[in-house]
């Protein structure tokens, strides 16, 4: 796409491919969300963790998987509207794990399974979650709960209920293509509104 060192960097090439793939998916009625997802195994109820990098999406997904839940993805989920609901699927199968995400009973297994640094963020390392949690991957789910996590300087975890309007504002903030891509924006916003 360019001849400069920056344009030829592997991360730039992966980003260009990723943006092209996401545009093609939007044209097919499949919309990406910067989110992680986990599924409660007995009810098949899905929870999505929507947020920026470093907000705790991977940590929450790993902890729930460790507790017996199934995982969709740690960073990128796609949504598709079905007749009566929104379906979510994991788009990325590899996890990008920060050292602070490796906690809990599986710490030794997780540390042993961590691979090379992630090219786009060397502070994180690659993890193939199936190597630590075999048969714990969910293909899809119907999300019943949305969380917008953020890490704060306290040892206490709190959960605060927000309105559908606030949820929609958060979703649009983490799905910029919902308003930038004029071709798919109306359908994208309808799917997000249904999710909210």
PDB file of C-alpha atoms in Angstrom:
ATOM      1  CA  UNK A   1       0.000   0.000   0.000  1.00  0.00           C
ATOM      2  CA  UNK A   2       3.024   2.213   0.357  1.00  0.00           C
ATOM      3  CA  UNK A   3       6.784   2.039   0.102  1.00  0.00           C
ATOM      4  CA  UNK A   4       7.737   3.574   3.455  1.00  0.00           C
ATOM      5  CA  UNK A   5       9.046   1.391   6.254  1.00  0.00           C
ATOM      6  CA  UNK A   6       5.913   2.178   8.277  1.00  0.00           C
ATOM      7  CA  UNK A   7       3.597   1.137   5.414  1.00  0.00           C
ATOM      8  CA  UNK A   8       5.481  -2.135   4.912  1.00  0.00           C
ATOM      9  CA  UNK A   9       5.572  -3.043   8.609  1.00  0.00           C
ATOM     10  CA  UNK A  10       3.737  -6.342   9.286  1.00  0.00           C
ATOM     11  CA  UNK A  11       1.350  -4.639  11.740  1.00  0.00           C
ATOM     12  CA  UNK A  12       0.346  -2.084   9.081  1.00  0.00           C
ATOM     13  CA  UNK A  13      -0.308  -4.877   6.594  1.00  0.00           C
ATOM     14  CA  UNK A  14      -2.389  -6.873   9.107  1.00  0.00           C
ATOM     15  CA  UNK A  15      -4.376  -3.737   9.983  1.00  0.00           C
ATOM     16  CA  UNK A  16      -5.086  -3.038   6.307  1.00  0.00           C
ATOM     17  CA  UNK A  17      -6.257  -6.626   5.799  1.00  0.00           C
ATOM     18  CA  UNK A  18      -8.368  -6.476   8.974  1.00  0.00           C
ATOM     19  CA  UNK A  19     -10.109  -3.240   7.944  1.00  0.00           C
ATOM     20  CA  UNK A  20     -10.844  -4.725   4.515  1.00  0.00           C
ATOM     21  CA  UNK A  21     -12.249  -7.908   6.055  1.00  0.00           C
ATOM     22  CA  UNK A  22     -14.444  -5.921   8.451  1.00  0.00           C
ATOM     23  CA  UNK A  23     -15.785  -3.811   5.551  1.00  0.00           C
ATOM     24  CA  UNK A  24     -16.641  -6.976   3.608  1.00  0.00           C
ATOM     25  CA  UNK A  25     -18.368  -8.465   6.660  1.00  0.00           C
ATOM     26  CA  UNK A  26     -20.454  -5.296   7.139  1.00  0.00           C
ATOM     27  CA  UNK A  27     -21.657  -5.595   3.528  1.00  0.00           C
ATOM     28  CA  UNK A  28     -22.775  -9.138   4.394  1.00  0.00           C
ATOM     29  CA  UNK A  29     -24.729  -8.007   7.494  1.00  0.00           C
ATOM     30  CA  UNK A  30     -22.057  -9.043  10.029  1.00  0.00           C
ATOM     31  CA  UNK A  31     -20.880  -6.253  12.356  1.00  0.00           C
ATOM     32  CA  UNK A  32     -17.762  -6.146  14.512  1.00  0.00           C
ATOM     33  CA  UNK A  33     -17.581  -4.999  18.131  1.00  0.00           C
ATOM     34  CA  UNK A  34     -14.410  -4.435  20.165  1.00  0.00           C
ATOM     35  CA  UNK A  35     -15.538  -6.923  22.800  1.00  0.00           C
ATOM     36  CA  UNK A  36     -14.813 -10.204  24.495  1.00  0.00           C
ATOM     37  CA  UNK A  37     -17.477 -12.807  25.028  1.00  0.00           C
ATOM     38  CA  UNK A  38     -18.214 -15.642  27.411  1.00  0.00           C
ATOM     39  CA  UNK A  39     -21.101 -18.113  27.584  1.00  0.00           C
ATOM     40  CA  UNK A  40     -22.618 -19.691  30.701  1.00  0.00           C
ATOM     41  CA  UNK A  41     -22.587 -23.398  29.764  1.00  0.00           C
ATOM     42  CA  UNK A  42     -25.882 -24.694  31.172  1.00  0.00           C
ATOM     43  CA  UNK A  43     -28.142 -21.876  29.926  1.00  0.00           C
ATOM     44  CA  UNK A  44     -26.004 -20.917  26.895  1.00  0.00           C
ATOM     45  CA  UNK A  45     -26.520 -17.293  27.977  1.00  0.00           C
ATOM     46  CA  UNK A  46     -23.885 -14.951  26.600  1.00  0.00           C
ATOM     47  CA  UNK A  47     -22.144 -11.999  28.211  1.00  0.00           C
ATOM     48  CA  UNK A  48     -20.205  -9.446  26.184  1.00  0.00           C
ATOM     49  CA  UNK A  49     -17.429  -7.286  27.643  1.00  0.00           C
ATOM     50  CA  UNK A  50     -17.163  -4.179  25.473  1.00  0.00           C
ATOM     51  CA  UNK A  51     -14.208  -1.856  25.924  1.00  0.00           C
ATOM     52  CA  UNK A  52     -10.930  -0.421  24.847  1.00  0.00           C
ATOM     53  CA  UNK A  53      -7.632  -2.257  25.041  1.00  0.00           C
ATOM     54  CA  UNK A  54      -6.585  -2.579  28.682  1.00  0.00           C
ATOM     55  CA  UNK A  55     -10.131  -2.392  30.081  1.00  0.00           C
ATOM     56  CA  UNK A  56     -10.097  -5.970  31.419  1.00  0.00           C
ATOM     57  CA  UNK A  57     -11.877  -7.892  28.645  1.00  0.00           C
ATOM     58  CA  UNK A  58      -9.272 -10.665  28.446  1.00  0.00           C
ATOM     59  CA  UNK A  59      -8.944 -10.960  32.233  1.00  0.00           C
ATOM     60  CA  UNK A  60     -12.714 -11.342  32.660  1.00  0.00           C
ATOM     61  CA  UNK A  61     -12.924 -13.885  29.841  1.00  0.00           C
ATOM     62  CA  UNK A  62     -10.032 -15.946  31.229  1.00  0.00           C
ATOM     63  CA  UNK A  63     -11.469 -15.910  34.763  1.00  0.00           C
ATOM     64  CA  UNK A  64     -14.917 -17.007  33.585  1.00  0.00           C
ATOM     65  CA  UNK A  65     -13.413 -19.738  31.382  1.00  0.00           C
ATOM     66  CA  UNK A  66     -11.377 -20.907  34.350  1.00  0.00           C
ATOM     67  CA  UNK A  67     -14.665 -21.110  36.302  1.00  0.00           C
ATOM     68  CA  UNK A  68     -16.240 -23.357  33.652  1.00  0.00           C
ATOM     69  CA  UNK A  69     -17.762 -20.885  31.194  1.00  0.00           C
ATOM     70  CA  UNK A  70     -17.150 -21.094  27.458  1.00  0.00           C
ATOM     71  CA  UNK A  71     -15.346 -18.328  25.570  1.00  0.00           C
ATOM     72  CA  UNK A  72     -16.080 -16.624  22.241  1.00  0.00           C
ATOM     73  CA  UNK A  73     -13.103 -14.281  21.938  1.00  0.00           C
ATOM     74  CA  UNK A  74     -11.035 -11.952  24.075  1.00  0.00           C
ATOM     75  CA  UNK A  75     -11.080  -8.917  21.782  1.00  0.00           C
ATOM     76  CA  UNK A  76     -13.253  -9.059  18.677  1.00  0.00           C
ATOM     77  CA  UNK A  77     -16.825 -10.273  18.412  1.00  0.00           C
ATOM     78  CA  UNK A  78     -19.115 -10.060  15.401  1.00  0.00           C
ATOM     79  CA  UNK A  79     -22.871  -9.567  15.577  1.00  0.00           C
ATOM     80  CA  UNK A  80     -25.560 -10.742  13.227  1.00  0.00           C
ATOM     81  CA  UNK A  81     -29.269 -10.054  13.523  1.00  0.00           C
ATOM     82  CA  UNK A  82     -31.460 -13.147  13.438  1.00  0.00           C
ATOM     83  CA  UNK A  83     -35.256 -13.170  13.239  1.00  0.00           C
ATOM     84  CA  UNK A  84     -35.815 -12.579  16.948  1.00  0.00           C
ATOM     85  CA  UNK A  85     -32.415 -11.767  18.491  1.00  0.00           C
ATOM     86  CA  UNK A  86     -28.803 -10.775  17.991  1.00  0.00           C
ATOM     87  CA  UNK A  87     -26.267 -13.577  17.599  1.00  0.00           C
ATOM     88  CA  UNK A  88     -22.629 -13.069  18.611  1.00  0.00           C
ATOM     89  CA  UNK A  89     -19.602 -15.020  17.366  1.00  0.00           C
ATOM     90  CA  UNK A  90     -15.920 -14.771  18.187  1.00  0.00           C
ATOM     91  CA  UNK A  91     -13.927 -13.365  15.276  1.00  0.00           C
ATOM     92  CA  UNK A  92     -10.435 -13.893  16.670  1.00  0.00           C
ATOM     93  CA  UNK A  93      -9.386 -17.256  18.110  1.00  0.00           C
ATOM     94  CA  UNK A  94      -6.011 -16.260  19.565  1.00  0.00           C
ATOM     95  CA  UNK A  95      -5.897 -14.204  22.750  1.00  0.00           C
ATOM     96  CA  UNK A  96      -3.501 -11.308  23.397  1.00  0.00           C
ATOM     97  CA  UNK A  97      -2.691 -11.585  27.095  1.00  0.00           C
ATOM     98  CA  UNK A  98      -1.046  -9.018  29.384  1.00  0.00           C
ATOM     99  CA  UNK A  99       0.859 -10.224  32.447  1.00  0.00           C
ATOM    100  CA  UNK A 100      -1.839  -8.700  34.671  1.00  0.00           C
ATOM    101  CA  UNK A 101      -4.449 -10.995  33.054  1.00  0.00           C
ATOM    102  CA  UNK A 102      -2.717 -14.162  34.267  1.00  0.00           C
ATOM    103  CA  UNK A 103      -4.265 -14.725  37.679  1.00  0.00           C
ATOM    104  CA  UNK A 104      -6.254 -17.449  39.403  1.00  0.00           C
ATOM    105  CA  UNK A 105      -5.973 -21.209  39.597  1.00  0.00           C
ATOM    106  CA  UNK A 106      -4.737 -21.658  36.025  1.00  0.00           C
ATOM    107  CA  UNK A 107      -1.785 -19.277  36.415  1.00  0.00           C
ATOM    108  CA  UNK A 108       0.877 -21.981  35.963  1.00  0.00           C
ATOM    109  CA  UNK A 109      -0.857 -23.490  32.919  1.00  0.00           C
ATOM    110  CA  UNK A 110      -1.466 -20.049  31.406  1.00  0.00           C
ATOM    111  CA  UNK A 111       2.127 -18.897  31.878  1.00  0.00           C
ATOM    112  CA  UNK A 112       3.386 -22.090  30.253  1.00  0.00           C
ATOM    113  CA  UNK A 113       1.024 -21.633  27.293  1.00  0.00           C
ATOM    114  CA  UNK A 114       1.894 -17.990  26.585  1.00  0.00           C
ATOM    115  CA  UNK A 115       3.695 -17.585  23.296  1.00  0.00           C
ATOM    116  CA  UNK A 116       5.605 -14.822  21.588  1.00  0.00           C
ATOM    117  CA  UNK A 117       4.824 -11.122  22.010  1.00  0.00           C
ATOM    118  CA  UNK A 118       1.967  -9.746  19.915  1.00  0.00           C
ATOM    119  CA  UNK A 119       3.372  -7.646  17.059  1.00  0.00           C
ATOM    120  CA  UNK A 120       0.804  -4.871  17.476  1.00  0.00           C
ATOM    121  CA  UNK A 121       1.308  -4.686  21.261  1.00  0.00           C
ATOM    122  CA  UNK A 122       4.577  -6.201  22.545  1.00  0.00           C
ATOM    123  CA  UNK A 123       3.359  -5.823  26.155  1.00  0.00           C
ATOM    124  CA  UNK A 124       0.966  -8.711  25.441  1.00  0.00           C
ATOM    125  CA  UNK A 125       1.690 -12.305  24.511  1.00  0.00           C
ATOM    126  CA  UNK A 126      -0.148 -14.755  22.280  1.00  0.00           C
ATOM    127  CA  UNK A 127      -2.270 -17.462  23.856  1.00  0.00           C
ATOM    128  CA  UNK A 128      -4.092 -20.291  22.124  1.00  0.00           C
ATOM    129  CA  UNK A 129      -6.879 -20.710  24.694  1.00  0.00           C
ATOM    130  CA  UNK A 130      -7.772 -24.227  23.528  1.00  0.00           C
ATOM    131  CA  UNK A 131      -4.354 -25.391  24.753  1.00  0.00           C
ATOM    132  CA  UNK A 132      -5.290 -24.397  28.320  1.00  0.00           C
ATOM    133  CA  UNK A 133      -9.076 -24.815  28.158  1.00  0.00           C
ATOM    134  CA  UNK A 134      -9.798 -27.660  25.708  1.00  0.00           C
ATOM    135  CA  UNK A 135     -13.406 -27.928  24.530  1.00  0.00           C
ATOM    136  CA  UNK A 136     -14.246 -24.576  26.144  1.00  0.00           C
ATOM    137  CA  UNK A 137     -14.788 -22.595  22.960  1.00  0.00           C
ATOM    138  CA  UNK A 138     -18.314 -21.504  22.104  1.00  0.00           C
ATOM    139  CA  UNK A 139     -19.095 -20.930  18.452  1.00  0.00           C
ATOM    140  CA  UNK A 140     -21.876 -18.421  19.078  1.00  0.00           C
ATOM    141  CA  UNK A 141     -24.369 -17.160  21.625  1.00  0.00           C
ATOM    142  CA  UNK A 142     -27.266 -14.824  22.151  1.00  0.00           C
ATOM    143  CA  UNK A 143     -25.938 -12.088  24.441  1.00  0.00           C
ATOM    144  CA  UNK A 144     -28.145 -11.424  27.457  1.00  0.00           C
ATOM    145  CA  UNK A 145     -25.799  -9.101  29.335  1.00  0.00           C
ATOM    146  CA  UNK A 146     -23.461  -6.304  28.312  1.00  0.00           C
ATOM    147  CA  UNK A 147     -20.614  -5.088  30.483  1.00  0.00           C
ATOM    148  CA  UNK A 148     -18.413  -2.071  29.837  1.00  0.00           C
ATOM    149  CA  UNK A 149     -15.444  -2.867  32.102  1.00  0.00           C
ATOM    150  CA  UNK A 150     -12.742  -0.484  33.158  1.00  0.00           C
ATOM    151  CA  UNK A 151      -9.801  -0.930  35.462  1.00  0.00           C
ATOM    152  CA  UNK A 152      -9.676   1.465  38.404  1.00  0.00           C
ATOM    153  CA  UNK A 153      -7.251   1.985  41.279  1.00  0.00           C
ATOM    154  CA  UNK A 154      -9.189   0.039  43.906  1.00  0.00           C
ATOM    155  CA  UNK A 155      -9.346  -3.562  45.078  1.00  0.00           C
ATOM    156  CA  UNK A 156     -13.134  -3.552  45.048  1.00  0.00           C
ATOM    157  CA  UNK A 157     -15.196  -4.595  42.044  1.00  0.00           C
ATOM    158  CA  UNK A 158     -18.477  -2.811  41.496  1.00  0.00           C
ATOM    159  CA  UNK A 159     -21.236  -3.318  38.956  1.00  0.00           C
ATOM    160  CA  UNK A 160     -23.499  -0.414  38.060  1.00  0.00           C
ATOM    161  CA  UNK A 161     -26.632  -0.821  35.966  1.00  0.00           C
ATOM    162  CA  UNK A 162     -26.944   1.621  33.079  1.00  0.00           C
ATOM    163  CA  UNK A 163     -29.842   2.516  30.812  1.00  0.00           C
ATOM    164  CA  UNK A 164     -30.310   1.199  27.279  1.00  0.00           C
ATOM    165  CA  UNK A 165     -29.474   4.700  26.031  1.00  0.00           C
ATOM    166  CA  UNK A 166     -26.153   4.720  27.915  1.00  0.00           C
ATOM    167  CA  UNK A 167     -25.425   1.212  26.617  1.00  0.00           C
ATOM    168  CA  UNK A 168     -26.080   2.370  23.061  1.00  0.00           C
ATOM    169  CA  UNK A 169     -23.739   5.354  23.539  1.00  0.00           C
ATOM    170  CA  UNK A 170     -21.004   3.019  24.792  1.00  0.00           C
ATOM    171  CA  UNK A 171     -21.550   0.586  21.914  1.00  0.00           C
ATOM    172  CA  UNK A 172     -21.271   3.344  19.307  1.00  0.00           C
ATOM    173  CA  UNK A 173     -18.091   4.591  21.003  1.00  0.00           C
ATOM    174  CA  UNK A 174     -16.533   1.122  20.601  1.00  0.00           C
ATOM    175  CA  UNK A 175     -17.940   0.521  17.097  1.00  0.00           C
ATOM    176  CA  UNK A 176     -16.857   3.593  15.130  1.00  0.00           C
ATOM    177  CA  UNK A 177     -17.750   2.023  11.776  1.00  0.00           C
ATOM    178  CA  UNK A 178     -21.394   2.126  12.878  1.00  0.00           C
ATOM    179  CA  UNK A 179     -21.395   5.806  11.933  1.00  0.00           C
ATOM    180  CA  UNK A 180     -18.444   6.140   9.512  1.00  0.00           C
ATOM    181  CA  UNK A 181     -19.494   3.578   6.903  1.00  0.00           C
ATOM    182  CA  UNK A 182     -22.524   5.237   5.293  1.00  0.00           C
ATOM    183  CA  UNK A 183     -23.380   2.089   3.315  1.00  0.00           C
ATOM    184  CA  UNK A 184     -23.852  -0.150   6.357  1.00  0.00           C
ATOM    185  CA  UNK A 185     -24.491   2.401   9.150  1.00  0.00           C
ATOM    186  CA  UNK A 186     -28.304   2.126   9.250  1.00  0.00           C
ATOM    187  CA  UNK A 187     -28.273  -1.677   9.580  1.00  0.00           C
ATOM    188  CA  UNK A 188     -25.262  -1.593  11.956  1.00  0.00           C
ATOM    189  CA  UNK A 189     -27.025   0.898  14.254  1.00  0.00           C
ATOM    190  CA  UNK A 190     -30.213  -1.233  14.251  1.00  0.00           C
ATOM    191  CA  UNK A 191     -28.216  -4.289  15.364  1.00  0.00           C
ATOM    192  CA  UNK A 192     -26.494  -2.292  18.125  1.00  0.00           C
ATOM    193  CA  UNK A 193     -29.835  -0.844  19.253  1.00  0.00           C
ATOM    194  CA  UNK A 194     -31.290  -4.353  19.462  1.00  0.00           C
ATOM    195  CA  UNK A 195     -28.282  -5.437  21.506  1.00  0.00           C
ATOM    196  CA  UNK A 196     -28.553  -2.412  23.840  1.00  0.00           C
TER     197      UNK A 196
END
